[in-house]
């Protein structure tokens, strides 16, 4: 609706979908964890080819610099280009395991998604000045809905808007 392209653009907000506790920001302050949000500063796409026992696919890796809110950054993050642009990872679980187990091919590409609007589940552990919550009860029972709503409203530091259906 806002005119953003499907293809990644410099300045796009992205969120990490997995923990990478051994990958640190340039200052060494932050680990790249599930829910880390940043802005794409630069990137290049390289196709990797693996041996047949891993996969016969050619996998596009998007090597990216991701800037954090405090201007710290993660240099050269290998993002799964297919996962970012389609929502479906390029490698399945077995292929990812074989790539990560291999000493020759380093890491499988990291899963990221666009982060202009994220779910309450993905927002756990994060806070923002302004938060918009679209409240829907389905498929929650009453207790589960209370826990979800608590998580959603505690993401806001200054302003919270709740839209009820």
PDB file of N, CA, C and O in Angstrom, residues 7-8 43-47 59-63 81:
ATOM      1  N   UNK A   7      11.414  -6.376  -4.275  1.00  0.00           N
ATOM      2  CA  UNK A   7      12.871  -6.517  -4.243  1.00  0.00           C
ATOM      3  C   UNK A   7      13.426  -5.654  -3.113  1.00  0.00           C
ATOM      4  O   UNK A   7      12.941  -4.548  -2.873  1.00  0.00           O
ATOM      5  N   UNK A   8      14.446  -6.139  -2.421  1.00  0.00           N
ATOM      6  CA  UNK A   8      15.029  -5.354  -1.328  1.00  0.00           C
ATOM      7  C   UNK A   8      15.590  -4.023  -1.827  1.00  0.00           C
ATOM      8  O   UNK A   8      16.154  -3.945  -2.911  1.00  0.00           O
ATOM      9  N   UNK A  43      24.070  -4.050   0.022  1.00  0.00           N
ATOM     10  CA  UNK A  43      24.035  -5.500  -0.159  1.00  0.00           C
ATOM     11  C   UNK A  43      24.485  -5.879  -1.554  1.00  0.00           C
ATOM     12  O   UNK A  43      24.507  -5.052  -2.465  1.00  0.00           O
ATOM     13  N   UNK A  44      24.889  -7.134  -1.674  1.00  0.00           N
ATOM     14  CA  UNK A  44      25.163  -7.721  -2.987  1.00  0.00           C
ATOM     15  C   UNK A  44      24.668  -9.154  -2.946  1.00  0.00           C
ATOM     16  O   UNK A  44      24.667  -9.798  -1.899  1.00  0.00           O
ATOM     17  N   UNK A  45      24.206  -9.644  -4.079  1.00  0.00           N
ATOM     18  CA  UNK A  45      23.649 -10.987  -4.163  1.00  0.00           C
ATOM     19  C   UNK A  45      24.633 -11.881  -4.907  1.00  0.00           C
ATOM     20  O   UNK A  45      25.081 -11.539  -6.000  1.00  0.00           O
ATOM     21  N   UNK A  46      24.979 -12.999  -4.263  1.00  0.00           N
ATOM     22  CA  UNK A  46      25.859 -13.993  -4.865  1.00  0.00           C
ATOM     23  C   UNK A  46      25.159 -15.343  -4.815  1.00  0.00           C
ATOM     24  O   UNK A  46      24.574 -15.708  -3.793  1.00  0.00           O
ATOM     25  N   UNK A  47      25.218 -16.081  -5.901  1.00  0.00           N
ATOM     26  CA  UNK A  47      24.643 -17.424  -5.929  1.00  0.00           C
ATOM     27  C   UNK A  47      25.680 -18.431  -5.467  1.00  0.00           C
ATOM     28  O   UNK A  47      26.825 -18.393  -5.917  1.00  0.00           O
ATOM     29  N   UNK A  59      21.672 -21.343  -4.654  1.00  0.00           N
ATOM     30  CA  UNK A  59      21.038 -20.575  -3.587  1.00  0.00           C
ATOM     31  C   UNK A  59      21.560 -19.138  -3.586  1.00  0.00           C
ATOM     32  O   UNK A  59      22.757 -18.912  -3.430  1.00  0.00           O
ATOM     33  N   UNK A  60      20.667 -18.140  -3.766  1.00  0.00           N
ATOM     34  CA  UNK A  60      21.109 -16.741  -3.732  1.00  0.00           C
ATOM     35  C   UNK A  60      21.294 -16.254  -2.288  1.00  0.00           C
ATOM     36  O   UNK A  60      20.359 -16.277  -1.494  1.00  0.00           O
ATOM     37  N   UNK A  61      22.519 -15.872  -1.970  1.00  0.00           N
ATOM     38  CA  UNK A  61      22.850 -15.262  -0.683  1.00  0.00           C
ATOM     39  C   UNK A  61      22.908 -13.760  -0.896  1.00  0.00           C
ATOM     40  O   UNK A  61      23.513 -13.279  -1.846  1.00  0.00           O
ATOM     41  N   UNK A  62      22.300 -13.030   0.000  1.00  0.00           N
ATOM     42  CA  UNK A  62      22.314 -11.579  -0.061  1.00  0.00           C
ATOM     43  C   UNK A  62      23.221 -11.091   1.066  1.00  0.00           C
ATOM     44  O   UNK A  62      22.808 -11.049   2.216  1.00  0.00           O
ATOM     45  N   UNK A  63      24.489 -10.802   0.766  1.00  0.00           N
ATOM     46  CA  UNK A  63      25.422 -10.338   1.790  1.00  0.00           C
ATOM     47  C   UNK A  63      25.123  -8.879   2.063  1.00  0.00           C
ATOM     48  O   UNK A  63      25.253  -8.028   1.187  1.00  0.00           O
ATOM     49  N   UNK A  81      18.024 -14.684   0.412  1.00  0.00           N
ATOM     50  CA  UNK A  81      17.300 -13.793  -0.493  1.00  0.00           C
ATOM     51  C   UNK A  81      15.901 -14.334  -0.800  1.00  0.00           C
ATOM     52  O   UNK A  81      14.925 -13.581  -0.839  1.00  0.00           O
TER      53      UNK A  81
END
